[in-house]
XYZ file of C-alpha atoms in Angstrom:
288
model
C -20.585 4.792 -1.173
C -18.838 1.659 0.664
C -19.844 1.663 4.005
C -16.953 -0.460 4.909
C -16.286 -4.014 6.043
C -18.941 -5.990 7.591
C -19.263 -9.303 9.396
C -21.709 -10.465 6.505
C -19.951 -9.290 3.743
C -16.755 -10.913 5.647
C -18.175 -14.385 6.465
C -19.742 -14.644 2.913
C -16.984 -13.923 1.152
C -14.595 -16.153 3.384
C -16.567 -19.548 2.348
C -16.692 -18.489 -1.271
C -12.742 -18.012 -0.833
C -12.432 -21.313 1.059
C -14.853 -23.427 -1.208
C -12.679 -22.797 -4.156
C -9.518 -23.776 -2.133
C -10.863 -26.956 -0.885
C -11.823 -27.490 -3.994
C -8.273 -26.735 -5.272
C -6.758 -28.801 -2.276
C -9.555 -32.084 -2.751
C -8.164 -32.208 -6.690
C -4.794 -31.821 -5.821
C -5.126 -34.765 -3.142
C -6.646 -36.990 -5.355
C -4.371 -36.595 -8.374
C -1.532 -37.369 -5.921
C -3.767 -40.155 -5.006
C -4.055 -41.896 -7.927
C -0.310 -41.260 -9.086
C 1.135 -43.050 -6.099
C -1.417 -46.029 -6.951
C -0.024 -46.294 -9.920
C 3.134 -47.162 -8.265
C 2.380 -49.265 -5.816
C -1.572 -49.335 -4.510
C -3.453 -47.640 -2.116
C -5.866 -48.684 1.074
C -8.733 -47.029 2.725
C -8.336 -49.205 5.583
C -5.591 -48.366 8.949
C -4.292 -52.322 7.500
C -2.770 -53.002 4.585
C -4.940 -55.407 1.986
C -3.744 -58.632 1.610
C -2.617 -57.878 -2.014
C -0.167 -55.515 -0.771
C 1.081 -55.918 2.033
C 4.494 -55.612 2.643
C 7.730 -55.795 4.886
C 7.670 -52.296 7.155
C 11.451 -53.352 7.986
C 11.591 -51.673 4.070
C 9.811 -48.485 5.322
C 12.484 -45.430 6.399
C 10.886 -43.451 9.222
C 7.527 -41.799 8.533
C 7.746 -38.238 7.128
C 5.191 -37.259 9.502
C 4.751 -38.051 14.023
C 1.112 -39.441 14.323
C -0.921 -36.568 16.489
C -4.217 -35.917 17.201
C -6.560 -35.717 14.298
C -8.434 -33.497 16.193
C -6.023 -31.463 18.036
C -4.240 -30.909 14.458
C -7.366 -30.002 12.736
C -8.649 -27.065 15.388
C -4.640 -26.163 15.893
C -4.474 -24.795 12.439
C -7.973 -23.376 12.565
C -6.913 -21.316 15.491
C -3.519 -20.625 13.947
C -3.197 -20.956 10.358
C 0.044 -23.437 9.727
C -0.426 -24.451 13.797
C -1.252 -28.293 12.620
C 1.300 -28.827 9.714
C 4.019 -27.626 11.918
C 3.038 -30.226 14.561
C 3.130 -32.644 11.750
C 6.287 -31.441 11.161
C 5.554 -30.166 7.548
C 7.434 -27.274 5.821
C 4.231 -25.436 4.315
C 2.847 -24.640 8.121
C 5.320 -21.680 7.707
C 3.678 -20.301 4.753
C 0.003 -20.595 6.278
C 1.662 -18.442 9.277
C 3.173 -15.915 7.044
C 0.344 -15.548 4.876
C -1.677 -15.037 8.529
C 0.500 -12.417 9.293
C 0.860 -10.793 5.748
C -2.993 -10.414 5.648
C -3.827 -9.149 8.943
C -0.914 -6.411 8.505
C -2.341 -5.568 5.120
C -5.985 -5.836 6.880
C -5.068 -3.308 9.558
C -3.456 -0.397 7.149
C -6.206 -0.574 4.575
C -8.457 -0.479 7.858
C -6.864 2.448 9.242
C -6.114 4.178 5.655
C -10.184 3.832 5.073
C -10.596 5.798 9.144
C -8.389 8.507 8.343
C -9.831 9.492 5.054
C -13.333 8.861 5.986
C -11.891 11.886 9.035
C -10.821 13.515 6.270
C -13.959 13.884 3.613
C -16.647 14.707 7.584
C -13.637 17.290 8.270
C -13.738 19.449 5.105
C -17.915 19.137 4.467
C -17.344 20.760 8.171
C -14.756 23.451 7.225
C -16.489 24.209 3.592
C -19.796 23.281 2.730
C -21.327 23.359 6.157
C -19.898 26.063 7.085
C -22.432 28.650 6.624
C -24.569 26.825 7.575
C -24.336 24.894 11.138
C -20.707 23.280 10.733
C -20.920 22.182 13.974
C -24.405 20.145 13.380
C -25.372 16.645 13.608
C -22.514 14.441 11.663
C -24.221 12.856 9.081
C -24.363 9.008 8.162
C -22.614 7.503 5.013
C -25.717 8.278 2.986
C -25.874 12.013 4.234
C -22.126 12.424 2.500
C -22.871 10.289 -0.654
C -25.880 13.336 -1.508
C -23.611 15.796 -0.980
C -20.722 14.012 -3.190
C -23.587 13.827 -6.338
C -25.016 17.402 -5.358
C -23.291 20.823 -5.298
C -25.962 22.001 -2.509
C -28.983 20.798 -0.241
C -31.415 23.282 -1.159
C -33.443 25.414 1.319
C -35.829 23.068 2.904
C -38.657 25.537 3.160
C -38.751 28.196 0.673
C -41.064 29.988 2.833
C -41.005 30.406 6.317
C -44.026 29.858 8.598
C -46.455 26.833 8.805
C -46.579 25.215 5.707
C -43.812 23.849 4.437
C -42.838 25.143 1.016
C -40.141 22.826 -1.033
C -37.233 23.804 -2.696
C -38.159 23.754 -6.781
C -34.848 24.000 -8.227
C -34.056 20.129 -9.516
C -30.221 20.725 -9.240
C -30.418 20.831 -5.655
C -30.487 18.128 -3.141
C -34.391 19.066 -1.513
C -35.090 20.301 -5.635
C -34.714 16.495 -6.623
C -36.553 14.931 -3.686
C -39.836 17.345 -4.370
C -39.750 16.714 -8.259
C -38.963 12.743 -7.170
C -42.347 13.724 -4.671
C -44.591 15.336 -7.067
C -43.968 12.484 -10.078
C -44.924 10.048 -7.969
C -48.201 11.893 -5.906
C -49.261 13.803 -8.428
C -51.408 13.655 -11.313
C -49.467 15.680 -13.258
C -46.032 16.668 -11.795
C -46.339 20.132 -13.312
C -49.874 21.041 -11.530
C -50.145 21.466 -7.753
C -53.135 19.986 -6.686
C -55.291 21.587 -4.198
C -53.734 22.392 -1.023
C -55.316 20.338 1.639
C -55.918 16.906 -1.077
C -54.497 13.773 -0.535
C -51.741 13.959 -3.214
C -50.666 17.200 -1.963
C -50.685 15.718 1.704
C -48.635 12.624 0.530
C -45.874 14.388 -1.854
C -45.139 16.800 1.584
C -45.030 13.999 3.802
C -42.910 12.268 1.586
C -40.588 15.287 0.937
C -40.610 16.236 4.462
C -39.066 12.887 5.491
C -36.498 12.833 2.656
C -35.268 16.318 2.420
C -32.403 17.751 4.142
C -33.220 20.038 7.365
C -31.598 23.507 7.720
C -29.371 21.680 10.505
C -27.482 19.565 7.999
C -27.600 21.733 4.947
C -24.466 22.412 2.893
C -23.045 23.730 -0.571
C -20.134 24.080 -2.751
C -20.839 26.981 -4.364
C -17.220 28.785 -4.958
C -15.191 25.757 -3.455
C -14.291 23.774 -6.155
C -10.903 22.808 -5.198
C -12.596 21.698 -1.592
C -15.216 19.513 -3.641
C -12.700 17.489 -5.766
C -10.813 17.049 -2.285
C -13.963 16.055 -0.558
C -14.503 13.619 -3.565
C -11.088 12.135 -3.520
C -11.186 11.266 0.398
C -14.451 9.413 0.114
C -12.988 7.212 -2.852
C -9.890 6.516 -1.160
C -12.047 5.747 2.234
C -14.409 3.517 -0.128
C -11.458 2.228 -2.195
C -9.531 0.684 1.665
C -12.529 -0.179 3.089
C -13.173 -2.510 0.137
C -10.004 -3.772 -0.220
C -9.837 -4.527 4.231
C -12.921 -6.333 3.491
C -11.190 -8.438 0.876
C -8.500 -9.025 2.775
C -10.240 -10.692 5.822
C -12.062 -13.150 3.663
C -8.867 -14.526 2.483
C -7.363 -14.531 6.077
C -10.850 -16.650 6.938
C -10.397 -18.801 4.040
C -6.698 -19.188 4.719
C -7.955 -20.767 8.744
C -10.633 -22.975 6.837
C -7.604 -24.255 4.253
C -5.203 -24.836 6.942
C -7.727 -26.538 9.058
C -9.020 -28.835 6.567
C -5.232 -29.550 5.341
C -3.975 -30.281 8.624
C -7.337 -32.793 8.685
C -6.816 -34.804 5.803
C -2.575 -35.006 6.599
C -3.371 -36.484 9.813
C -5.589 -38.750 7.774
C -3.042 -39.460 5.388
C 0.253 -41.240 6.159
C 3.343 -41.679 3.247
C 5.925 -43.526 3.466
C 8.854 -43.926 1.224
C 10.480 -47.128 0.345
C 13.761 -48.269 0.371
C 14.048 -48.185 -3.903
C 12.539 -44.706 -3.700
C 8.743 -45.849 -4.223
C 5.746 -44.271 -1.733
C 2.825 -45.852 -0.336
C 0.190 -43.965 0.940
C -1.956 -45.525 3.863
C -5.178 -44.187 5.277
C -8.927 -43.184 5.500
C -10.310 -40.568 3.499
C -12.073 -37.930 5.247
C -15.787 -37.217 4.029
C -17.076 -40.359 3.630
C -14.786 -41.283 0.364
């Protein structure tokens, strides 16, 4: 079972998302790079080289108003698109939209993953708690992926009084957690050792901290259409969750891209000449 979106899962799936961007964005800078070279050169330096230097009365007015490297740079990690538009580029529109397209997808696949996680608590309530103690202790995520793989708890002692007796019958909840008890205790799984032993000590400790109490017991016995709804909701809750969780690692990676665009744009500087040629002036972020 998905236990839905956390900041972990979020953060680490955001860089992965954003390294293979930058990585995208780094090629696609360079190849532009080395095509306007071609044409007519390129400096690392805020000067022009020697070699080509040439009249700015040639230049028409730079595509893009000199700003704050800094102010661009934290602009567009604060608002996605924020720094292009001060640099008075076009595709600061598209980082905003795509901001606002994931959030809004973020937030219904959020909410979708609530209301059917409501959904799968309400009907273990209504039907297989219910003669029981419906009205118990709500479980955790675990507590609801047991009773998704199991039809029923189990009693959790056979026998009432002291001791506790475990439930035998394997195809039960408390069943499985006893046989899991006695394989791993016991000699041989199929012969109780003697009462008061060690290995009969450690498979009832081990049961009794695993198996489901009488407070939180539950079946499906006659309530099969119930059980395939119960089913459904905790897929669909597992199925948003997942896809929320997606969703805001490509809204972090979309800040990181923006921020690192904005960054090397207020780096770069082009220019296009008068016969229709560019030159591209600047320092290369990153040591380069």
């Amino acid at each position: 079972m998905f236990p839905g979106p956390t900041p972990r899962h979020v953060v680490s799936r955001g860089f992965a998302y954003f390294s293979v961007m930058l990585l995208f964005l780094w090629g696609t800078i360079s190849e532009a790079q080395q095509h306007v070279a071609a044409r007519s050169g390129v400096s690392g330096d805020p000067a022009p080289s020697p070699g080509l230097a040439v009249d700015d009365n040639r230049f028409k007015a730079p595509r893009t108003t000199p700003r704050s490297t800094l102010g661009v740079t934290f602009a567009s990690a604060a608002v996605p698109g924020a720094g292009q538009l001060l640099l008075r580029q076009r595709r600061g529109v598209a980082y905003l939209l795509f901001e606002a397209a994931g959030l809004a997808y973020y937030v219904s696949q959020s909410s979708d993953g609530r209301r059917q996680r409501d959904l799968y608590k309400d009907i273990s309530r209504r039907v297989a708690r219910s003669a029981f103690m419906p009205n118990g202790p709500v479980g955790d995520w675990d507590y609801y992926e047991r009773m998704e793989k199991f039809g029923s708890s189990g009693r959790f002692d056979v026998v009432p009084g002291d001791a506790v007796d475990p439930e035998y019958d394997e195809q039960t909840y408390n069943g499985a957690v006893w046989a899991l008890a006695r394989q791993t205790f016991w000699r041989d799984p199929e012969t109780p050792p003697a009462t008061g032993s060690t290995e009969y000590g450690l498979a009832i400790a081990f049961y009794s901290d695993r198996a489901v109490r009488p407070e939180m017991a539950w079946s499906w016995a006659g309530e099969p259409e119930a059980y395939q709804q119960f089913r459904g909701a905790i897929s669909g809750s597992n199925s948003a969750f997942r896809s929320a969780t997606t969703s805001a690692s490509v809204i972090i990676a979309n800040h990181f891209l923006s921020a690192i665009d904005a960054y090397v744009s207020a780096h770069l500087e082009a220019r296009q000449h008068a016969d229709g040629s560019v030159s591209v002036r600047g320092s290369i972020p990153f040591g380069y």
